[in-house]
Amino acid sequence: MHAIAAFAGLPIESHEALVDVELPMPDHGPLDLLIRVEAVSVNPVDVKVRVARSTPDSPRVLGYDGAGVVEAVGADVAGFAPGDHVWWAGDIGRAGSNAEYQAVDHRIVAHLPSTWTFAEAAALPLTALTAMEAFRDHLRLEPRSEGTLLMVGGAGGVGSAAIQLAKATTGLRVLATASREASAEWATAMGADAVVDHRNLAAAVLEAAPEGVDHIFSAFTPGNIGTFAEIGRPFSQVVVIDGGFEDIAPLKPKSMSVHWEYMFARAMHGTADLRRQGEYLAEVAHLAERGLVRSTANELLEGFTAANLREAHRRVESSSMIGKVVVHR
């Protein structure tokens, strides 16, 4: 099968950073779906895994968002059949979606929103799962939850999904950070109640929410812990999806709590509730079909080639992406 692989941690300007290759068809086990991949999107994790490559003789197929068609099902699979249109984020420990075919555990897969194309759907699985796990598993939010959520990184992939899902599944008021006019417009289009300038975050947030915020969902944490301590209400909670930040001691006087959200944890550790990821994606699909969630695909590259994947990585590395970039057949 055709695939796009990374061999070594080369800069994305190099034509060898991602290359077209021919690989054997993936084996699919009793719990797996064999899926023909029709569209993928690129996330910061793709870049991190690519640049960390240190085994140039061993191809690594990246790709942690996908939409496609089920070709075959394992012996122990229930709820799926060949021909089904599906979406998934996958397992970082297995070969990814940047290939003609991928084997994926059916428990972390769901049927595609019936109103969406493959390209529209491929933008959302990883970011939607990140948001759903943050809201349900960490913050314990529910439809009657009230208060204020600050989304740090409102126009990015996770922010674009989180704003929509917060508005669709809770009663929260949502503030989103942005600085550029285009970013602010995008965050507002996603449903943010107000946009605050991250360049003067504490003052901007406290102007919009004078009593502080109840929840902080952060995609840009380094250098902001002190600010979070200033703007968070007593007993408020912070969910972090990046890393490398400073001491969290400033949060102690308000008894604030910090949660790590890592979307791959369930698959990586084979948790007993692994099926929850498929259930979360199914819930998001229903919201999409009701018009409550829209695709966050903002740039589409047609043609499943290494050149297009390199361009998608380049755009993600620029740190100026609004929404998601999708590569589709």
mmCIF file of C-alpha atoms in Angstrom:
data_model
loop_
_atom_site.group_PDB
_atom_site.id
_atom_site.type_symbol
_atom_site.label_atom_id
_atom_site.label_comp_id
_atom_site.label_asym_id
_atom_site.label_seq_id
_atom_site.Cartn_x
_atom_site.Cartn_y
_atom_site.Cartn_z
ATOM 1 C CA MET A 1 0.000 0.000 0.000
ATOM 2 C CA HIS A 2 1.005 3.627 -0.413
ATOM 3 C CA ALA A 3 1.991 5.480 2.762
ATOM 4 C CA ILE A 4 3.797 8.643 3.827
ATOM 5 C CA ALA A 5 6.564 7.977 6.356
ATOM 6 C CA ALA A 6 9.082 9.779 8.529
ATOM 7 C CA PHE A 7 12.556 8.231 8.788
ATOM 8 C CA ALA A 8 14.518 10.816 10.758
ATOM 9 C CA GLY A 9 13.938 14.052 12.620
ATOM 10 C CA LEU A 10 14.627 16.333 9.698
ATOM 11 C CA PRO A 11 13.387 19.929 9.338
ATOM 12 C CA ILE A 12 10.186 20.141 7.353
ATOM 13 C CA GLU A 13 11.960 22.112 4.608
ATOM 14 C CA SER A 14 13.787 18.879 3.717
ATOM 15 C CA HIS A 15 12.143 16.716 1.051
ATOM 16 C CA GLU A 16 13.240 13.732 3.167
ATOM 17 C CA ALA A 17 11.263 14.840 6.261
ATOM 18 C CA LEU A 18 8.214 12.940 4.976
ATOM 19 C CA VAL A 19 8.434 10.645 1.965
ATOM 20 C CA ASP A 20 6.141 8.512 -0.181
ATOM 21 C CA VAL A 21 6.765 4.801 0.432
ATOM 22 C CA GLU A 22 5.268 1.406 -0.300
ATOM 23 C CA LEU A 23 4.575 -0.702 2.815
ATOM 24 C CA PRO A 24 2.869 -4.054 3.486
ATOM 25 C CA MET A 25 -0.844 -3.955 4.216
ATOM 26 C CA PRO A 26 -1.441 -3.702 7.985
ATOM 27 C CA ASP A 27 -2.483 -6.804 9.885
ATOM 28 C CA HIS A 28 -5.788 -6.297 11.661
ATOM 29 C CA GLY A 29 -6.529 -8.233 14.830
ATOM 30 C CA PRO A 30 -9.838 -9.579 16.189
ATOM 31 C CA LEU A 31 -10.786 -6.198 17.709
ATOM 32 C CA ASP A 32 -9.625 -4.103 14.754
ATOM 33 C CA LEU A 33 -11.166 -2.449 11.761
ATOM 34 C CA LEU A 34 -9.169 -2.302 8.559
ATOM 35 C CA ILE A 35 -9.973 1.126 7.150
ATOM 36 C CA ARG A 36 -9.254 2.726 3.800
ATOM 37 C CA VAL A 37 -8.165 6.235 4.738
ATOM 38 C CA GLU A 38 -9.826 9.028 2.759
ATOM 39 C CA ALA A 39 -8.718 12.128 4.697
ATOM 40 C CA VAL A 40 -6.389 13.066 7.547
ATOM 41 C CA SER A 41 -5.495 16.187 9.455
ATOM 42 C CA VAL A 42 -2.248 17.238 11.091
ATOM 43 C CA ASN A 43 -1.819 18.084 14.772
ATOM 44 C CA PRO A 44 1.138 19.354 16.823
ATOM 45 C CA VAL A 45 1.709 15.771 17.993
ATOM 46 C CA ASP A 46 2.563 14.795 14.396
ATOM 47 C CA VAL A 47 5.316 17.391 14.403
ATOM 48 C CA LYS A 48 6.628 16.322 17.819
ATOM 49 C CA VAL A 49 6.822 12.660 16.828
ATOM 50 C CA ARG A 50 8.425 13.488 13.468
ATOM 51 C CA VAL A 51 11.213 15.678 14.857
ATOM 52 C CA ALA A 52 11.970 13.129 17.591
ATOM 53 C CA ARG A 53 12.720 10.358 15.067
ATOM 54 C CA SER A 54 16.192 8.870 15.611
ATOM 55 C CA THR A 55 15.973 5.622 13.588
ATOM 56 C CA PRO A 56 16.449 6.646 9.932
ATOM 57 C CA ASP A 57 16.265 3.036 8.700
ATOM 58 C CA SER A 58 12.801 2.410 10.127
ATOM 59 C CA PRO A 59 9.770 4.159 8.580
ATOM 60 C CA ARG A 60 7.231 5.682 10.986
ATOM 61 C CA VAL A 61 3.740 6.330 9.652
ATOM 62 C CA LEU A 62 2.309 9.336 11.471
ATOM 63 C CA GLY A 63 -1.266 10.594 11.467
ATOM 64 C CA TYR A 64 -3.590 10.875 14.447
ATOM 65 C CA ASP A 65 -6.820 11.960 12.794
ATOM 66 C CA GLY A 66 -8.621 10.052 10.106
ATOM 67 C CA ALA A 67 -11.848 9.520 8.199
ATOM 68 C CA GLY A 68 -12.468 6.671 5.815
ATOM 69 C CA VAL A 69 -14.300 3.504 4.828
ATOM 70 C CA VAL A 70 -14.253 0.170 6.663
ATOM 71 C CA GLU A 71 -12.762 -2.522 4.424
ATOM 72 C CA ALA A 72 -12.783 -5.459 6.849
ATOM 73 C CA VAL A 73 -13.669 -6.187 10.489
ATOM 74 C CA GLY A 74 -11.999 -8.424 13.063
ATOM 75 C CA ALA A 75 -13.673 -11.539 14.435
ATOM 76 C CA ASP A 76 -14.610 -9.867 17.739
ATOM 77 C CA VAL A 77 -15.858 -6.571 16.309
ATOM 78 C CA ALA A 78 -19.450 -5.510 16.910
ATOM 79 C CA GLY A 79 -21.288 -2.486 15.539
ATOM 80 C CA PHE A 80 -19.326 -2.043 12.312
ATOM 81 C CA ALA A 81 -19.435 -3.617 8.848
ATOM 82 C CA PRO A 82 -17.499 -3.234 5.595
ATOM 83 C CA GLY A 83 -18.600 -0.100 3.784
ATOM 84 C CA ASP A 84 -19.242 1.946 6.945
ATOM 85 C CA HIS A 85 -17.967 5.517 6.909
ATOM 86 C CA VAL A 86 -16.005 6.151 10.120
ATOM 87 C CA TRP A 87 -13.712 8.587 11.935
ATOM 88 C CA TRP A 88 -11.060 8.098 14.617
ATOM 89 C CA ALA A 89 -7.937 9.549 16.241
ATOM 90 C CA GLY A 90 -6.019 6.299 16.686
ATOM 91 C CA ASP A 91 -3.302 5.005 18.968
ATOM 92 C CA ILE A 92 0.108 6.684 19.149
ATOM 93 C CA GLY A 93 1.706 3.272 19.703
ATOM 94 C CA ARG A 94 0.555 1.941 16.317
ATOM 95 C CA ALA A 95 1.002 2.985 12.701
ATOM 96 C CA GLY A 96 -1.018 6.099 11.953
ATOM 97 C CA SER A 97 -3.439 7.341 9.324
ATOM 98 C CA ASN A 98 -0.957 8.722 6.776
ATOM 99 C CA ALA A 99 -1.381 5.601 4.677
ATOM 100 C CA GLU A 100 -3.791 4.050 2.233
ATOM 101 C CA TYR A 101 -4.999 1.634 4.921
ATOM 102 C CA GLN A 102 -4.894 1.625 8.718
ATOM 103 C CA ALA A 103 -5.805 -0.952 11.361
ATOM 104 C CA VAL A 104 -7.613 0.632 14.329
ATOM 105 C CA ASP A 105 -9.213 -0.837 17.444
ATOM 106 C CA HIS A 106 -12.954 -0.524 16.812
ATOM 107 C CA ARG A 107 -13.555 0.699 20.358
ATOM 108 C CA ILE A 108 -11.928 4.048 19.556
ATOM 109 C CA VAL A 109 -13.786 4.491 16.258
ATOM 110 C CA ALA A 110 -17.270 5.888 15.535
ATOM 111 C CA HIS A 111 -19.510 6.322 12.528
ATOM 112 C CA LEU A 112 -18.979 9.534 10.591
ATOM 113 C CA PRO A 113 -21.491 12.370 10.980
ATOM 114 C CA SER A 114 -23.926 11.602 8.179
ATOM 115 C CA THR A 115 -23.984 15.233 7.042
ATOM 116 C CA TRP A 116 -20.203 15.623 6.706
ATOM 117 C CA THR A 117 -17.638 14.780 4.051
ATOM 118 C CA PHE A 118 -14.515 12.795 4.876
ATOM 119 C CA ALA A 119 -12.458 16.004 4.705
ATOM 120 C CA GLU A 120 -14.770 17.834 7.097
ATOM 121 C CA ALA A 121 -14.722 14.948 9.554
ATOM 122 C CA ALA A 122 -10.964 14.341 9.534
ATOM 123 C CA ALA A 123 -10.341 17.713 11.184
ATOM 124 C CA LEU A 124 -12.000 16.892 14.469
ATOM 125 C CA PRO A 125 -11.413 13.479 16.147
ATOM 126 C CA LEU A 126 -8.251 14.195 18.174
ATOM 127 C CA THR A 127 -9.313 17.669 19.212
ATOM 128 C CA ALA A 128 -12.897 16.662 19.982
ATOM 129 C CA LEU A 129 -11.700 13.743 22.112
ATOM 130 C CA THR A 130 -9.254 16.027 23.912
ATOM 131 C CA ALA A 131 -12.069 18.426 24.728
ATOM 132 C CA MET A 132 -14.566 15.731 25.718
ATOM 133 C CA GLU A 133 -12.062 14.051 28.043
ATOM 134 C CA ALA A 134 -11.162 17.416 29.565
ATOM 135 C CA PHE A 135 -14.802 18.283 30.186
ATOM 136 C CA ARG A 136 -16.144 14.900 31.242
ATOM 137 C CA ASP A 137 -13.217 13.034 32.797
ATOM 138 C CA HIS A 138 -11.348 15.927 34.420
ATOM 139 C CA LEU A 139 -13.719 18.858 35.002
ATOM 140 C CA ARG A 140 -16.805 16.625 35.463
ATOM 141 C CA LEU A 141 -18.979 19.030 33.501
ATOM 142 C CA GLU A 142 -22.574 18.264 32.561
ATOM 143 C CA PRO A 143 -25.432 20.066 30.792
ATOM 144 C CA ARG A 144 -26.439 21.998 33.909
ATOM 145 C CA SER A 145 -22.870 23.145 34.692
ATOM 146 C CA GLU A 146 -22.573 26.913 34.952
ATOM 147 C CA GLY A 147 -19.761 29.422 35.437
ATOM 148 C CA THR A 148 -17.012 30.652 33.129
ATOM 149 C CA LEU A 149 -14.484 28.679 31.080
ATOM 150 C CA LEU A 150 -11.366 30.330 29.674
ATOM 151 C CA MET A 151 -10.014 28.624 26.534
ATOM 152 C CA VAL A 152 -6.355 29.578 26.146
ATOM 153 C CA GLY A 153 -5.694 29.170 22.428
ATOM 154 C CA GLY A 154 -9.186 29.793 21.153
ATOM 155 C CA ALA A 155 -8.498 29.663 17.411
ATOM 156 C CA GLY A 156 -6.323 26.553 17.411
ATOM 157 C CA GLY A 157 -7.470 23.028 16.693
ATOM 158 C CA VAL A 158 -8.296 22.066 20.281
ATOM 159 C CA GLY A 159 -9.692 25.509 21.073
ATOM 160 C CA SER A 160 -11.971 25.416 18.025
ATOM 161 C CA ALA A 161 -13.424 22.087 19.135
ATOM 162 C CA ALA A 162 -13.554 22.896 22.842
ATOM 163 C CA ILE A 163 -15.442 26.157 22.422
ATOM 164 C CA GLN A 164 -18.141 24.440 20.378
ATOM 165 C CA LEU A 165 -18.453 21.442 22.687
ATOM 166 C CA ALA A 166 -18.572 23.596 25.803
ATOM 167 C CA LYS A 167 -21.458 25.577 24.320
ATOM 168 C CA ALA A 168 -23.235 22.453 23.003
ATOM 169 C CA THR A 169 -22.951 20.279 26.123
ATOM 170 C CA THR A 170 -22.798 22.645 29.124
ATOM 171 C CA GLY A 171 -24.236 25.915 30.400
ATOM 172 C CA LEU A 172 -20.834 27.592 30.639
ATOM 173 C CA ARG A 173 -19.940 31.049 29.449
ATOM 174 C CA VAL A 174 -16.820 30.695 27.281
ATOM 175 C CA LEU A 175 -13.988 33.203 26.989
ATOM 176 C CA ALA A 176 -11.346 32.516 24.336
ATOM 177 C CA THR A 177 -7.893 34.009 23.898
ATOM 178 C CA ALA A 178 -6.755 35.495 20.590
ATOM 179 C CA SER A 179 -4.737 38.475 19.450
ATOM 180 C CA ARG A 180 -5.094 38.713 15.670
ATOM 181 C CA GLU A 181 -8.355 39.920 14.138
ATOM 182 C CA ALA A 182 -8.711 36.716 12.085
ATOM 183 C CA SER A 183 -8.184 34.549 15.169
ATOM 184 C CA ALA A 184 -10.731 36.528 17.163
ATOM 185 C CA GLU A 185 -13.290 36.270 14.361
ATOM 186 C CA TRP A 186 -12.753 32.500 14.141
ATOM 187 C CA ALA A 187 -13.124 31.993 17.915
ATOM 188 C CA THR A 188 -16.324 34.033 17.853
ATOM 189 C CA ALA A 189 -17.627 31.960 14.934
ATOM 190 C CA MET A 190 -16.943 28.817 16.994
ATOM 191 C CA GLY A 191 -19.275 30.193 19.666
ATOM 192 C CA ALA A 192 -17.073 32.055 22.154
ATOM 193 C CA ASP A 193 -19.085 34.516 24.238
ATOM 194 C CA ALA A 194 -16.131 36.894 24.404
ATOM 195 C CA VAL A 195 -12.572 37.035 23.079
ATOM 196 C CA VAL A 196 -9.696 38.297 25.245
ATOM 197 C CA ASP A 197 -6.226 39.374 24.140
ATOM 198 C CA HIS A 198 -3.614 36.911 25.398
ATOM 199 C CA ARG A 199 -0.912 39.591 25.265
ATOM 200 C CA ASN A 200 -2.374 41.136 28.434
ATOM 201 C CA LEU A 201 -4.226 38.103 29.661
ATOM 202 C CA ALA A 202 -4.924 38.854 33.317
ATOM 203 C CA ALA A 203 -6.299 42.354 32.689
ATOM 204 C CA ALA A 204 -8.350 41.228 29.690
ATOM 205 C CA VAL A 205 -9.891 38.261 31.516
ATOM 206 C CA LEU A 206 -10.696 40.208 34.678
ATOM 207 C CA GLU A 207 -12.356 42.901 32.586
ATOM 208 C CA ALA A 208 -14.571 40.274 30.952
ATOM 209 C CA ALA A 209 -15.048 38.234 34.167
ATOM 210 C CA PRO A 210 -14.368 40.498 37.179
ATOM 211 C CA GLU A 211 -14.863 37.678 39.693
ATOM 212 C CA GLY A 212 -12.459 35.378 37.855
ATOM 213 C CA VAL A 213 -13.023 32.137 35.955
ATOM 214 C CA ASP A 214 -14.096 28.708 37.163
ATOM 215 C CA HIS A 215 -12.229 26.602 34.597
ATOM 216 C CA ILE A 216 -9.120 27.163 32.482
ATOM 217 C CA PHE A 217 -8.397 24.931 29.471
ATOM 218 C CA SER A 218 -4.862 25.681 28.338
ATOM 219 C CA ALA A 219 -3.044 24.905 25.106
ATOM 220 C CA PHE A 220 -0.361 27.515 25.917
ATOM 221 C CA THR A 221 0.755 27.091 29.521
ATOM 222 C CA PRO A 222 4.467 28.066 29.851
ATOM 223 C CA GLY A 223 4.734 31.470 31.482
ATOM 224 C CA ASN A 224 1.043 31.588 32.358
ATOM 225 C CA ILE A 225 0.799 29.763 35.702
ATOM 226 C CA GLY A 226 1.060 33.023 37.660
ATOM 227 C CA THR A 227 -1.638 34.544 35.469
ATOM 228 C CA PHE A 228 -3.867 31.508 35.978
ATOM 229 C CA ALA A 229 -3.453 31.922 39.742
ATOM 230 C CA GLU A 230 -4.525 35.559 39.403
ATOM 231 C CA ILE A 231 -7.603 34.984 37.252
ATOM 232 C CA GLY A 232 -8.817 31.674 38.680
ATOM 233 C CA ARG A 233 -11.474 31.673 41.352
ATOM 234 C CA PRO A 234 -10.865 29.755 44.601
ATOM 235 C CA PHE A 235 -11.168 25.987 43.932
ATOM 236 C CA SER A 236 -11.114 26.552 40.183
ATOM 237 C CA GLN A 237 -9.539 23.968 37.879
ATOM 238 C CA VAL A 238 -6.931 24.055 35.136
ATOM 239 C CA VAL A 239 -6.698 21.454 32.354
ATOM 240 C CA VAL A 240 -3.358 21.472 30.536
ATOM 241 C CA ILE A 241 -2.612 19.829 27.177
ATOM 242 C CA ASP A 242 0.931 21.113 26.651
ATOM 243 C CA GLY A 243 3.908 20.799 28.983
ATOM 244 C CA GLY A 244 7.227 22.129 30.151
ATOM 245 C CA PHE A 245 5.712 24.765 32.402
ATOM 246 C CA GLU A 246 6.999 26.183 35.662
ATOM 247 C CA ASP A 247 6.195 25.370 39.295
ATOM 248 C CA ILE A 248 2.453 25.280 39.969
ATOM 249 C CA ALA A 249 2.876 26.483 43.571
ATOM 250 C CA PRO A 250 1.206 29.863 42.788
ATOM 251 C CA LEU A 251 -2.087 27.968 42.441
ATOM 252 C CA LYS A 252 -2.006 26.684 46.024
ATOM 253 C CA PRO A 253 -3.369 29.778 47.883
ATOM 254 C CA LYS A 254 -6.659 29.453 45.971
ATOM 255 C CA SER A 255 -6.676 25.653 46.264
ATOM 256 C CA MET A 256 -6.720 25.422 42.488
ATOM 257 C CA SER A 257 -6.198 22.025 40.875
ATOM 258 C CA VAL A 258 -4.315 21.038 37.712
ATOM 259 C CA HIS A 259 -5.231 18.169 35.385
ATOM 260 C CA TRP A 260 -3.153 16.753 32.556
ATOM 261 C CA GLU A 261 -5.154 15.772 29.494
ATOM 262 C CA TYR A 262 -3.476 13.311 27.115
ATOM 263 C CA MET A 263 -5.867 11.904 24.567
ATOM 264 C CA PHE A 264 -3.718 8.827 23.852
ATOM 265 C CA ALA A 265 -3.639 7.617 27.476
ATOM 266 C CA ARG A 266 -6.588 5.223 27.172
ATOM 267 C CA ALA A 267 -5.244 3.392 24.117
ATOM 268 C CA MET A 268 -1.648 3.493 25.348
ATOM 269 C CA HIS A 269 -2.547 1.748 28.597
ATOM 270 C CA GLY A 270 -5.432 -0.401 27.379
ATOM 271 C CA THR A 271 -7.792 0.982 29.998
ATOM 272 C CA ALA A 272 -10.988 -0.845 30.927
ATOM 273 C CA ASP A 273 -13.019 2.098 29.617
ATOM 274 C CA LEU A 274 -11.261 2.308 26.232
ATOM 275 C CA ARG A 275 -14.661 2.149 24.544
ATOM 276 C CA ARG A 276 -15.452 5.587 25.949
ATOM 277 C CA GLN A 277 -13.454 7.204 23.151
ATOM 278 C CA GLY A 278 -15.713 5.665 20.525
ATOM 279 C CA GLU A 279 -18.718 6.754 22.568
ATOM 280 C CA TYR A 280 -17.445 10.328 22.784
ATOM 281 C CA LEU A 281 -16.916 10.448 19.009
ATOM 282 C CA ALA A 282 -20.419 9.050 18.462
ATOM 283 C CA GLU A 283 -21.817 11.802 20.699
ATOM 284 C CA VAL A 284 -19.941 14.473 18.745
ATOM 285 C CA ALA A 285 -21.266 12.979 15.492
ATOM 286 C CA HIS A 286 -24.834 13.337 16.788
ATOM 287 C CA LEU A 287 -24.149 16.959 17.743
ATOM 288 C CA ALA A 288 -22.771 17.592 14.253
ATOM 289 C CA GLU A 289 -25.840 16.063 12.627
ATOM 290 C CA ARG A 290 -28.019 18.405 14.718
ATOM 291 C CA GLY A 291 -26.009 21.412 13.561
ATOM 292 C CA LEU A 292 -24.540 22.073 17.021
ATOM 293 C CA VAL A 293 -20.925 21.382 16.011
ATOM 294 C CA ARG A 294 -19.267 22.389 12.741
ATOM 295 C CA SER A 295 -16.061 21.135 11.167
ATOM 296 C CA THR A 296 -12.915 22.996 12.130
ATOM 297 C CA ALA A 297 -11.259 22.299 8.758
ATOM 298 C CA ASN A 298 -9.998 25.666 7.577
ATOM 299 C CA GLU A 299 -7.423 24.657 4.957
ATOM 300 C CA LEU A 300 -7.815 21.731 2.537
ATOM 301 C CA LEU A 301 -4.965 20.168 0.540
ATOM 302 C CA GLU A 302 -6.144 17.823 -2.212
ATOM 303 C CA GLY A 303 -3.895 14.858 -2.965
ATOM 304 C CA PHE A 304 -2.609 12.239 -0.532
ATOM 305 C CA THR A 305 1.110 12.876 -1.093
ATOM 306 C CA ALA A 306 4.239 13.445 0.952
ATOM 307 C CA ALA A 307 4.491 16.944 -0.531
ATOM 308 C CA ASN A 308 1.056 17.859 0.813
ATOM 309 C CA LEU A 309 1.790 16.320 4.207
ATOM 310 C CA ARG A 310 5.025 18.306 4.402
ATOM 311 C CA GLU A 311 3.074 21.467 3.599
ATOM 312 C CA ALA A 312 0.512 20.628 6.296
ATOM 313 C CA HIS A 313 3.316 20.098 8.834
ATOM 314 C CA ARG A 314 4.870 23.407 7.800
ATOM 315 C CA ARG A 315 1.627 25.239 8.460
ATOM 316 C CA VAL A 316 1.201 23.596 11.871
ATOM 317 C CA GLU A 317 4.814 24.431 12.771
ATOM 318 C CA SER A 318 4.173 28.084 11.941
ATOM 319 C CA SER A 319 2.065 28.333 15.154
ATOM 320 C CA SER A 320 -0.299 30.642 13.297
ATOM 321 C CA MET A 321 -2.855 28.050 12.180
ATOM 322 C CA ILE A 322 -6.510 28.897 12.578
ATOM 323 C CA GLY A 323 -8.597 25.761 12.844
ATOM 324 C CA LYS A 324 -7.166 22.647 11.147
ATOM 325 C CA VAL A 325 -5.404 21.722 7.917
ATOM 326 C CA VAL A 326 -6.732 18.595 6.190
ATOM 327 C CA VAL A 327 -5.159 16.452 3.460
ATOM 328 C CA HIS A 328 -7.641 14.377 1.466
ATOM 329 C CA ARG A 329 -7.817 12.106 -1.559
#
